[in-house]
């Protein structure tokens, strides 16, 4: 199966998953703690932001979410911190943790609904369905808009004859690039944008040797802009481009480092289709 056929298949692979198989409805919940950036975005997108009383550290969009109390990073939750918000529903994305904290929250007598994670287009649609089901709201308009965005991204993908090779760099420390391999959200968004992951042969994230960077021969390097003010984006870009191995690649020679907001790029929430199209434009140009 070609890469473009795979991209088209991904778009609809999970879109038909019934929401009722994913979550139980809680239409009367009025004190919701949302855990996971995409989950929080979907709650606001469905017009239910006024039902939230807290969010986790990854929930940075929309801006209104930042005014909510922060219960901590979604993979390092404190049960006490979550329960101190007196929630009548905990709405968490799959992967929240640690496991013992989640077990305590599930045993606290408060509904705990887990929203499936998913980095494919169909997975994003299933996520939307699940959040809507839990909130007890109709998701028709939002789902249609999201599906339209994803379809536009898939069409843009199919229009590319020679996909660019993109290297996603999570961090650059000690003159080593920590890059995204197979099975990562980074690879998924790169594929959805009509490009291909410049590295293969490993799962997850791995530090690359200089030889591996040169062999990857990326046309562009993609990085997250965390927007936390802790890192100077231009300084980090200059640091990456100054690495000897990077200077030997097409991306290094062209000075092509693309930076995008981390949650926008890898959140796989309601803005996923737009993020893929923005990355596509950054790689190939066009309106």
PDB file of C-alpha atoms in Angstrom:
ATOM      1  CA  UNK A   1       0.000   0.000   0.000  1.00  0.00           C
ATOM      2  CA  UNK A   2       1.403   3.404  -0.946  1.00  0.00           C
ATOM      3  CA  UNK A   3       2.018   6.124   1.616  1.00  0.00           C
ATOM      4  CA  UNK A   4      -0.843   8.158   0.134  1.00  0.00           C
ATOM      5  CA  UNK A   5      -3.212   5.173   0.290  1.00  0.00           C
ATOM      6  CA  UNK A   6      -2.225   4.687   3.902  1.00  0.00           C
ATOM      7  CA  UNK A   7      -2.944   8.349   4.615  1.00  0.00           C
ATOM      8  CA  UNK A   8      -6.391   8.116   3.057  1.00  0.00           C
ATOM      9  CA  UNK A   9      -7.163   4.898   4.926  1.00  0.00           C
ATOM     10  CA  UNK A  10      -6.086   6.422   8.226  1.00  0.00           C
ATOM     11  CA  UNK A  11      -8.559   9.231   7.808  1.00  0.00           C
ATOM     12  CA  UNK A  12     -11.559   6.995   8.124  1.00  0.00           C
ATOM     13  CA  UNK A  13     -10.148   3.928   9.895  1.00  0.00           C
ATOM     14  CA  UNK A  14     -11.589   4.825  13.293  1.00  0.00           C
ATOM     15  CA  UNK A  15     -14.166   7.411  12.370  1.00  0.00           C
ATOM     16  CA  UNK A  16     -17.044   4.974  12.756  1.00  0.00           C
ATOM     17  CA  UNK A  17     -16.219   3.889  16.307  1.00  0.00           C
ATOM     18  CA  UNK A  18     -19.437   4.362  18.311  1.00  0.00           C
ATOM     19  CA  UNK A  19     -19.002   6.945  21.048  1.00  0.00           C
ATOM     20  CA  UNK A  20     -21.117   4.794  23.370  1.00  0.00           C
ATOM     21  CA  UNK A  21     -18.383   2.138  23.232  1.00  0.00           C
ATOM     22  CA  UNK A  22     -15.838   4.644  24.467  1.00  0.00           C
ATOM     23  CA  UNK A  23     -17.393   6.496  27.392  1.00  0.00           C
ATOM     24  CA  UNK A  24     -20.451   6.906  29.603  1.00  0.00           C
ATOM     25  CA  UNK A  25     -22.528  10.122  29.496  1.00  0.00           C
ATOM     26  CA  UNK A  26     -22.498  12.569  32.403  1.00  0.00           C
ATOM     27  CA  UNK A  27     -24.658  15.434  31.126  1.00  0.00           C
ATOM     28  CA  UNK A  28     -25.265  16.797  34.639  1.00  0.00           C
ATOM     29  CA  UNK A  29     -21.600  17.045  35.664  1.00  0.00           C
ATOM     30  CA  UNK A  30     -20.820  20.664  36.535  1.00  0.00           C
ATOM     31  CA  UNK A  31     -17.425  20.382  38.248  1.00  0.00           C
ATOM     32  CA  UNK A  32     -15.166  18.684  35.748  1.00  0.00           C
ATOM     33  CA  UNK A  33     -11.408  18.264  36.040  1.00  0.00           C
ATOM     34  CA  UNK A  34      -9.956  17.861  32.531  1.00  0.00           C
ATOM     35  CA  UNK A  35      -6.664  16.018  32.157  1.00  0.00           C
ATOM     36  CA  UNK A  36      -4.956  16.153  28.778  1.00  0.00           C
ATOM     37  CA  UNK A  37      -4.543  19.102  26.437  1.00  0.00           C
ATOM     38  CA  UNK A  38      -6.733  17.654  23.679  1.00  0.00           C
ATOM     39  CA  UNK A  39      -9.494  16.731  26.134  1.00  0.00           C
ATOM     40  CA  UNK A  40      -9.586  20.274  27.513  1.00  0.00           C
ATOM     41  CA  UNK A  41      -9.643  21.741  24.015  1.00  0.00           C
ATOM     42  CA  UNK A  42     -12.561  19.527  23.046  1.00  0.00           C
ATOM     43  CA  UNK A  43     -14.513  20.524  26.174  1.00  0.00           C
ATOM     44  CA  UNK A  44     -14.151  24.200  25.229  1.00  0.00           C
ATOM     45  CA  UNK A  45     -14.849  23.488  21.557  1.00  0.00           C
ATOM     46  CA  UNK A  46     -18.151  21.871  22.563  1.00  0.00           C
ATOM     47  CA  UNK A  47     -19.068  25.015  24.516  1.00  0.00           C
ATOM     48  CA  UNK A  48     -18.748  23.356  27.914  1.00  0.00           C
ATOM     49  CA  UNK A  49     -15.777  25.275  29.281  1.00  0.00           C
ATOM     50  CA  UNK A  50     -17.939  26.738  32.048  1.00  0.00           C
ATOM     51  CA  UNK A  51     -18.241  23.228  33.504  1.00  0.00           C
ATOM     52  CA  UNK A  52     -14.491  22.954  34.109  1.00  0.00           C
ATOM     53  CA  UNK A  53     -13.041  23.651  37.554  1.00  0.00           C
ATOM     54  CA  UNK A  54      -9.439  22.587  36.893  1.00  0.00           C
ATOM     55  CA  UNK A  55      -7.079  21.359  34.191  1.00  0.00           C
ATOM     56  CA  UNK A  56      -3.657  19.755  33.938  1.00  0.00           C
ATOM     57  CA  UNK A  57      -0.384  21.415  32.919  1.00  0.00           C
ATOM     58  CA  UNK A  58      -0.635  20.264  29.296  1.00  0.00           C
ATOM     59  CA  UNK A  59      -3.964  22.083  28.877  1.00  0.00           C
ATOM     60  CA  UNK A  60      -2.765  25.445  27.597  1.00  0.00           C
ATOM     61  CA  UNK A  61      -5.421  26.191  24.962  1.00  0.00           C
ATOM     62  CA  UNK A  62      -7.721  28.020  24.640  1.00  0.00           C
ATOM     63  CA  UNK A  63      -6.343  30.963  26.659  1.00  0.00           C
ATOM     64  CA  UNK A  64      -9.309  30.785  29.048  1.00  0.00           C
ATOM     65  CA  UNK A  65      -8.033  27.412  30.254  1.00  0.00           C
ATOM     66  CA  UNK A  66      -4.962  29.061  31.731  1.00  0.00           C
ATOM     67  CA  UNK A  67      -7.159  30.810  34.305  1.00  0.00           C
ATOM     68  CA  UNK A  68      -8.188  27.452  35.787  1.00  0.00           C
ATOM     69  CA  UNK A  69      -6.339  25.828  38.708  1.00  0.00           C
ATOM     70  CA  UNK A  70      -3.556  23.504  37.531  1.00  0.00           C
ATOM     71  CA  UNK A  71      -3.561  20.010  39.074  1.00  0.00           C
ATOM     72  CA  UNK A  72      -0.151  19.081  37.640  1.00  0.00           C
ATOM     73  CA  UNK A  73       1.351  17.229  34.708  1.00  0.00           C
ATOM     74  CA  UNK A  74      -0.996  14.556  33.356  1.00  0.00           C
ATOM     75  CA  UNK A  75       1.543  11.734  33.818  1.00  0.00           C
ATOM     76  CA  UNK A  76       2.520  12.798  37.332  1.00  0.00           C
ATOM     77  CA  UNK A  77      -0.843  13.456  38.950  1.00  0.00           C
ATOM     78  CA  UNK A  78      -1.394  13.842  42.670  1.00  0.00           C
ATOM     79  CA  UNK A  79      -4.753  12.313  43.667  1.00  0.00           C
ATOM     80  CA  UNK A  80      -5.021  14.775  46.533  1.00  0.00           C
ATOM     81  CA  UNK A  81      -4.578  17.731  44.186  1.00  0.00           C
ATOM     82  CA  UNK A  82      -7.265  16.478  41.810  1.00  0.00           C
ATOM     83  CA  UNK A  83      -9.733  15.616  44.575  1.00  0.00           C
ATOM     84  CA  UNK A  84      -9.188  18.985  46.279  1.00  0.00           C
ATOM     85  CA  UNK A  85     -11.090  20.521  43.351  1.00  0.00           C
ATOM     86  CA  UNK A  86     -14.224  18.649  44.524  1.00  0.00           C
ATOM     87  CA  UNK A  87     -14.990  17.354  41.024  1.00  0.00           C
ATOM     88  CA  UNK A  88     -18.140  15.494  40.118  1.00  0.00           C
ATOM     89  CA  UNK A  89     -16.358  14.118  37.036  1.00  0.00           C
ATOM     90  CA  UNK A  90     -12.737  13.471  36.093  1.00  0.00           C
ATOM     91  CA  UNK A  91     -12.271  13.489  32.337  1.00  0.00           C
ATOM     92  CA  UNK A  92      -8.816  12.187  31.441  1.00  0.00           C
ATOM     93  CA  UNK A  93      -7.022  11.256  28.269  1.00  0.00           C
ATOM     94  CA  UNK A  94      -5.656   7.730  28.067  1.00  0.00           C
ATOM     95  CA  UNK A  95      -2.097   7.688  29.365  1.00  0.00           C
ATOM     96  CA  UNK A  96      -2.691   9.797  32.458  1.00  0.00           C
ATOM     97  CA  UNK A  97      -0.681   8.591  35.407  1.00  0.00           C
ATOM     98  CA  UNK A  98       1.100   7.340  37.311  1.00  0.00           C
ATOM     99  CA  UNK A  99      -0.985   4.146  37.407  1.00  0.00           C
ATOM    100  CA  UNK A 100      -1.260   4.134  41.188  1.00  0.00           C
ATOM    101  CA  UNK A 101      -2.597   7.714  41.171  1.00  0.00           C
ATOM    102  CA  UNK A 102      -5.189   6.842  38.530  1.00  0.00           C
ATOM    103  CA  UNK A 103      -6.193   3.749  40.523  1.00  0.00           C
ATOM    104  CA  UNK A 104      -6.777   5.911  43.598  1.00  0.00           C
ATOM    105  CA  UNK A 105      -8.830   8.418  41.615  1.00  0.00           C
ATOM    106  CA  UNK A 106     -10.954   5.641  40.127  1.00  0.00           C
ATOM    107  CA  UNK A 107     -11.625   4.265  43.613  1.00  0.00           C
ATOM    108  CA  UNK A 108     -12.634   7.649  45.053  1.00  0.00           C
ATOM    109  CA  UNK A 109     -16.308   7.293  44.178  1.00  0.00           C
ATOM    110  CA  UNK A 110     -16.171  10.040  41.537  1.00  0.00           C
ATOM    111  CA  UNK A 111     -16.870   9.181  37.890  1.00  0.00           C
ATOM    112  CA  UNK A 112     -13.583   8.803  36.022  1.00  0.00           C
ATOM    113  CA  UNK A 113     -13.965   8.710  32.248  1.00  0.00           C
ATOM    114  CA  UNK A 114     -10.967   7.868  30.079  1.00  0.00           C
ATOM    115  CA  UNK A 115     -10.847   9.338  26.598  1.00  0.00           C
ATOM    116  CA  UNK A 116      -8.910   7.189  24.112  1.00  0.00           C
ATOM    117  CA  UNK A 117      -5.713   8.708  22.827  1.00  0.00           C
ATOM    118  CA  UNK A 118      -5.124   8.552  19.117  1.00  0.00           C
ATOM    119  CA  UNK A 119      -2.666  10.139  16.719  1.00  0.00           C
ATOM    120  CA  UNK A 120      -4.454   9.080  13.545  1.00  0.00           C
ATOM    121  CA  UNK A 121      -7.203  11.149  11.908  1.00  0.00           C
ATOM    122  CA  UNK A 122      -9.738   8.487  12.828  1.00  0.00           C
ATOM    123  CA  UNK A 123      -8.422   8.474  16.377  1.00  0.00           C
ATOM    124  CA  UNK A 124      -8.982  12.214  16.638  1.00  0.00           C
ATOM    125  CA  UNK A 125     -12.566  11.809  15.444  1.00  0.00           C
ATOM    126  CA  UNK A 126     -13.132   9.022  17.972  1.00  0.00           C
ATOM    127  CA  UNK A 127     -11.739  11.315  20.674  1.00  0.00           C
ATOM    128  CA  UNK A 128     -14.241  14.002  19.687  1.00  0.00           C
ATOM    129  CA  UNK A 129     -17.079  11.474  19.807  1.00  0.00           C
ATOM    130  CA  UNK A 130     -16.042  10.253  23.257  1.00  0.00           C
ATOM    131  CA  UNK A 131     -15.801  13.738  24.789  1.00  0.00           C
ATOM    132  CA  UNK A 132     -19.180  14.680  23.332  1.00  0.00           C
ATOM    133  CA  UNK A 133     -20.699  11.471  24.708  1.00  0.00           C
ATOM    134  CA  UNK A 134     -19.361  12.146  28.202  1.00  0.00           C
ATOM    135  CA  UNK A 135     -20.532  15.760  28.191  1.00  0.00           C
ATOM    136  CA  UNK A 136     -23.928  14.804  26.809  1.00  0.00           C
ATOM    137  CA  UNK A 137     -23.690  17.254  23.912  1.00  0.00           C
ATOM    138  CA  UNK A 138     -24.203  16.949  20.172  1.00  0.00           C
ATOM    139  CA  UNK A 139     -20.954  16.796  18.225  1.00  0.00           C
ATOM    140  CA  UNK A 140     -22.319  17.037  14.682  1.00  0.00           C
ATOM    141  CA  UNK A 141     -21.116  20.524  13.715  1.00  0.00           C
ATOM    142  CA  UNK A 142     -17.702  20.260  15.364  1.00  0.00           C
ATOM    143  CA  UNK A 143     -17.121  16.767  14.029  1.00  0.00           C
ATOM    144  CA  UNK A 144     -18.074  17.842  10.512  1.00  0.00           C
ATOM    145  CA  UNK A 145     -15.648  20.783  10.663  1.00  0.00           C
ATOM    146  CA  UNK A 146     -12.879  18.579  12.037  1.00  0.00           C
ATOM    147  CA  UNK A 147     -13.467  15.917   9.415  1.00  0.00           C
ATOM    148  CA  UNK A 148     -13.423  18.584   6.686  1.00  0.00           C
ATOM    149  CA  UNK A 149     -10.046  19.859   7.914  1.00  0.00           C
ATOM    150  CA  UNK A 150      -8.642  16.337   8.026  1.00  0.00           C
ATOM    151  CA  UNK A 151      -9.960  15.628   4.542  1.00  0.00           C
ATOM    152  CA  UNK A 152      -8.279  18.781   3.191  1.00  0.00           C
ATOM    153  CA  UNK A 153      -5.027  17.644   4.782  1.00  0.00           C
ATOM    154  CA  UNK A 154      -5.368  14.201   3.206  1.00  0.00           C
ATOM    155  CA  UNK A 155      -6.013  15.760  -0.221  1.00  0.00           C
ATOM    156  CA  UNK A 156      -2.951  17.982   0.148  1.00  0.00           C
ATOM    157  CA  UNK A 157      -0.963  14.863   1.059  1.00  0.00           C
ATOM    158  CA  UNK A 158      -2.070  13.055  -2.107  1.00  0.00           C
ATOM    159  CA  UNK A 159      -1.029  16.032  -4.257  1.00  0.00           C
ATOM    160  CA  UNK A 160       2.647  15.648  -3.303  1.00  0.00           C
ATOM    161  CA  UNK A 161       4.661  13.571  -5.773  1.00  0.00           C
ATOM    162  CA  UNK A 162       7.945  13.578  -3.826  1.00  0.00           C
ATOM    163  CA  UNK A 163       7.420  13.813  -0.069  1.00  0.00           C
ATOM    164  CA  UNK A 164       9.947  15.807   1.892  1.00  0.00           C
ATOM    165  CA  UNK A 165      11.961  14.075   4.576  1.00  0.00           C
ATOM    166  CA  UNK A 166      11.324  15.633   7.977  1.00  0.00           C
ATOM    167  CA  UNK A 167      13.309  15.053  11.149  1.00  0.00           C
ATOM    168  CA  UNK A 168      11.373  15.824  14.321  1.00  0.00           C
ATOM    169  CA  UNK A 169      13.723  16.899  17.097  1.00  0.00           C
ATOM    170  CA  UNK A 170      12.349  16.828  20.623  1.00  0.00           C
ATOM    171  CA  UNK A 171      15.492  18.296  22.158  1.00  0.00           C
ATOM    172  CA  UNK A 172      19.111  19.066  21.373  1.00  0.00           C
ATOM    173  CA  UNK A 173      21.432  18.490  24.309  1.00  0.00           C
ATOM    174  CA  UNK A 174      25.108  17.583  24.600  1.00  0.00           C
ATOM    175  CA  UNK A 175      25.420  17.852  20.808  1.00  0.00           C
ATOM    176  CA  UNK A 176      22.895  15.051  20.348  1.00  0.00           C
ATOM    177  CA  UNK A 177      19.482  15.291  18.726  1.00  0.00           C
ATOM    178  CA  UNK A 178      16.630  13.402  20.406  1.00  0.00           C
ATOM    179  CA  UNK A 179      14.519  12.419  17.412  1.00  0.00           C
ATOM    180  CA  UNK A 180      11.091  10.870  16.858  1.00  0.00           C
ATOM    181  CA  UNK A 181      10.920   7.411  15.365  1.00  0.00           C
ATOM    182  CA  UNK A 182       8.025   5.151  14.449  1.00  0.00           C
ATOM    183  CA  UNK A 183       4.800   5.069  16.424  1.00  0.00           C
ATOM    184  CA  UNK A 184       5.090   8.652  17.652  1.00  0.00           C
ATOM    185  CA  UNK A 185       2.652  11.515  17.347  1.00  0.00           C
ATOM    186  CA  UNK A 186       5.396  13.432  15.571  1.00  0.00           C
ATOM    187  CA  UNK A 187       5.583  10.815  12.836  1.00  0.00           C
ATOM    188  CA  UNK A 188       1.784  10.828  12.558  1.00  0.00           C
ATOM    189  CA  UNK A 189       1.524  14.593  12.008  1.00  0.00           C
ATOM    190  CA  UNK A 190       4.459  14.541   9.574  1.00  0.00           C
ATOM    191  CA  UNK A 191       2.657  11.875   7.528  1.00  0.00           C
ATOM    192  CA  UNK A 192      -0.647  13.740   7.675  1.00  0.00           C
ATOM    193  CA  UNK A 193       1.132  16.850   6.369  1.00  0.00           C
ATOM    194  CA  UNK A 194       2.263  14.967   3.271  1.00  0.00           C
ATOM    195  CA  UNK A 195       5.859  14.318   4.311  1.00  0.00           C
ATOM    196  CA  UNK A 196       7.796  11.328   5.574  1.00  0.00           C
ATOM    197  CA  UNK A 197       9.763  10.703   8.738  1.00  0.00           C
ATOM    198  CA  UNK A 198      13.462  11.034   7.928  1.00  0.00           C
ATOM    199  CA  UNK A 199      14.402   8.295  10.400  1.00  0.00           C
ATOM    200  CA  UNK A 200      13.192   4.738  10.778  1.00  0.00           C
ATOM    201  CA  UNK A 201      14.146   1.503  12.435  1.00  0.00           C
ATOM    202  CA  UNK A 202      13.205   2.380  16.005  1.00  0.00           C
ATOM    203  CA  UNK A 203      10.108   3.135  18.052  1.00  0.00           C
ATOM    204  CA  UNK A 204       9.567   6.230  20.176  1.00  0.00           C
ATOM    205  CA  UNK A 205      12.335   8.747  20.761  1.00  0.00           C
ATOM    206  CA  UNK A 206      16.048   8.079  20.497  1.00  0.00           C
ATOM    207  CA  UNK A 207      19.272  10.124  20.572  1.00  0.00           C
ATOM    208  CA  UNK A 208      20.892  10.080  17.134  1.00  0.00           C
ATOM    209  CA  UNK A 209      24.567   9.706  16.403  1.00  0.00           C
ATOM    210  CA  UNK A 210      26.134  12.162  13.950  1.00  0.00           C
ATOM    211  CA  UNK A 211      26.247   9.375  11.392  1.00  0.00           C
ATOM    212  CA  UNK A 212      22.521   8.719  11.821  1.00  0.00           C
ATOM    213  CA  UNK A 213      21.685  12.399  11.373  1.00  0.00           C
ATOM    214  CA  UNK A 214      23.708  12.590   8.175  1.00  0.00           C
ATOM    215  CA  UNK A 215      22.194   9.335   6.875  1.00  0.00           C
ATOM    216  CA  UNK A 216      18.678  10.614   7.592  1.00  0.00           C
ATOM    217  CA  UNK A 217      19.307  13.491   5.161  1.00  0.00           C
ATOM    218  CA  UNK A 218      16.281  15.540   6.269  1.00  0.00           C
ATOM    219  CA  UNK A 219      14.951  18.272   4.013  1.00  0.00           C
ATOM    220  CA  UNK A 220      13.582  20.039   7.092  1.00  0.00           C
ATOM    221  CA  UNK A 221      13.892  19.810  10.855  1.00  0.00           C
ATOM    222  CA  UNK A 222      10.701  20.151  12.877  1.00  0.00           C
ATOM    223  CA  UNK A 223      10.704  21.280  16.517  1.00  0.00           C
ATOM    224  CA  UNK A 224       8.149  22.236  19.139  1.00  0.00           C
ATOM    225  CA  UNK A 225       7.791  25.776  20.378  1.00  0.00           C
ATOM    226  CA  UNK A 226       6.649  25.283  23.951  1.00  0.00           C
ATOM    227  CA  UNK A 227       5.842  28.974  24.378  1.00  0.00           C
ATOM    228  CA  UNK A 228       6.883  28.888  28.029  1.00  0.00           C
ATOM    229  CA  UNK A 229       9.495  31.609  27.740  1.00  0.00           C
ATOM    230  CA  UNK A 230      12.127  29.265  29.178  1.00  0.00           C
ATOM    231  CA  UNK A 231      13.813  28.666  25.831  1.00  0.00           C
ATOM    232  CA  UNK A 232      14.787  31.214  23.208  1.00  0.00           C
ATOM    233  CA  UNK A 233      13.463  29.693  19.937  1.00  0.00           C
ATOM    234  CA  UNK A 234      15.980  31.510  17.764  1.00  0.00           C
ATOM    235  CA  UNK A 235      18.870  30.515  20.009  1.00  0.00           C
ATOM    236  CA  UNK A 236      17.766  26.871  19.922  1.00  0.00           C
ATOM    237  CA  UNK A 237      17.382  27.003  16.142  1.00  0.00           C
ATOM    238  CA  UNK A 238      20.887  28.428  15.815  1.00  0.00           C
ATOM    239  CA  UNK A 239      22.225  25.747  18.156  1.00  0.00           C
ATOM    240  CA  UNK A 240      20.731  22.960  16.032  1.00  0.00           C
ATOM    241  CA  UNK A 241      21.891  24.436  12.733  1.00  0.00           C
ATOM    242  CA  UNK A 242      25.421  24.839  14.118  1.00  0.00           C
ATOM    243  CA  UNK A 243      25.806  21.117  14.832  1.00  0.00           C
ATOM    244  CA  UNK A 244      28.348  19.640  12.396  1.00  0.00           C
ATOM    245  CA  UNK A 245      26.132  16.673  11.516  1.00  0.00           C
ATOM    246  CA  UNK A 246      23.169  18.958  10.775  1.00  0.00           C
ATOM    247  CA  UNK A 247      25.247  21.240   8.564  1.00  0.00           C
ATOM    248  CA  UNK A 248      25.903  18.240   6.315  1.00  0.00           C
ATOM    249  CA  UNK A 249      22.168  17.632   5.679  1.00  0.00           C
ATOM    250  CA  UNK A 250      19.889  19.335   3.146  1.00  0.00           C
ATOM    251  CA  UNK A 251      17.967  20.921   6.052  1.00  0.00           C
ATOM    252  CA  UNK A 252      21.160  22.302   7.550  1.00  0.00           C
ATOM    253  CA  UNK A 253      22.439  23.672   4.266  1.00  0.00           C
ATOM    254  CA  UNK A 254      19.109  25.413   3.660  1.00  0.00           C
ATOM    255  CA  UNK A 255      18.698  26.537   7.273  1.00  0.00           C
ATOM    256  CA  UNK A 256      15.267  24.908   7.392  1.00  0.00           C
ATOM    257  CA  UNK A 257      14.062  24.548  10.958  1.00  0.00           C
ATOM    258  CA  UNK A 258      10.283  24.697  11.363  1.00  0.00           C
ATOM    259  CA  UNK A 259       8.911  25.470  14.811  1.00  0.00           C
ATOM    260  CA  UNK A 260       5.268  25.039  15.798  1.00  0.00           C
ATOM    261  CA  UNK A 261       3.417  25.239  19.104  1.00  0.00           C
ATOM    262  CA  UNK A 262       3.662  21.858  20.803  1.00  0.00           C
ATOM    263  CA  UNK A 263      -0.007  21.397  21.720  1.00  0.00           C
ATOM    264  CA  UNK A 264      -1.163  22.640  18.316  1.00  0.00           C
ATOM    265  CA  UNK A 265       1.221  20.292  16.520  1.00  0.00           C
ATOM    266  CA  UNK A 266       0.993  17.160  18.675  1.00  0.00           C
ATOM    267  CA  UNK A 267      -2.152  17.557  20.770  1.00  0.00           C
ATOM    268  CA  UNK A 268      -4.383  15.728  18.266  1.00  0.00           C
ATOM    269  CA  UNK A 269      -7.393  17.720  19.362  1.00  0.00           C
ATOM    270  CA  UNK A 270      -9.915  19.825  17.421  1.00  0.00           C
ATOM    271  CA  UNK A 271      -7.174  21.787  15.621  1.00  0.00           C
ATOM    272  CA  UNK A 272      -5.350  18.759  14.216  1.00  0.00           C
ATOM    273  CA  UNK A 273      -6.438  19.217  10.606  1.00  0.00           C
ATOM    274  CA  UNK A 274      -5.414  22.883  10.648  1.00  0.00           C
ATOM    275  CA  UNK A 275      -2.052  21.998  12.211  1.00  0.00           C
ATOM    276  CA  UNK A 276      -1.386  19.433   9.484  1.00  0.00           C
ATOM    277  CA  UNK A 277      -2.256  21.973   6.796  1.00  0.00           C
ATOM    278  CA  UNK A 278      -0.021  24.612   8.404  1.00  0.00           C
ATOM    279  CA  UNK A 279       2.868  22.152   8.490  1.00  0.00           C
ATOM    280  CA  UNK A 280       2.136  21.220   4.872  1.00  0.00           C
ATOM    281  CA  UNK A 281       2.334  24.904   3.871  1.00  0.00           C
ATOM    282  CA  UNK A 282       5.558  25.384   5.808  1.00  0.00           C
ATOM    283  CA  UNK A 283       7.083  22.456   3.947  1.00  0.00           C
ATOM    284  CA  UNK A 284       5.716  22.971   0.453  1.00  0.00           C
ATOM    285  CA  UNK A 285       4.477  26.561   0.319  1.00  0.00           C
ATOM    286  CA  UNK A 286       1.080  27.596  -0.945  1.00  0.00           C
ATOM    287  CA  UNK A 287      -1.875  29.370   0.646  1.00  0.00           C
TER     288      UNK A 287
END
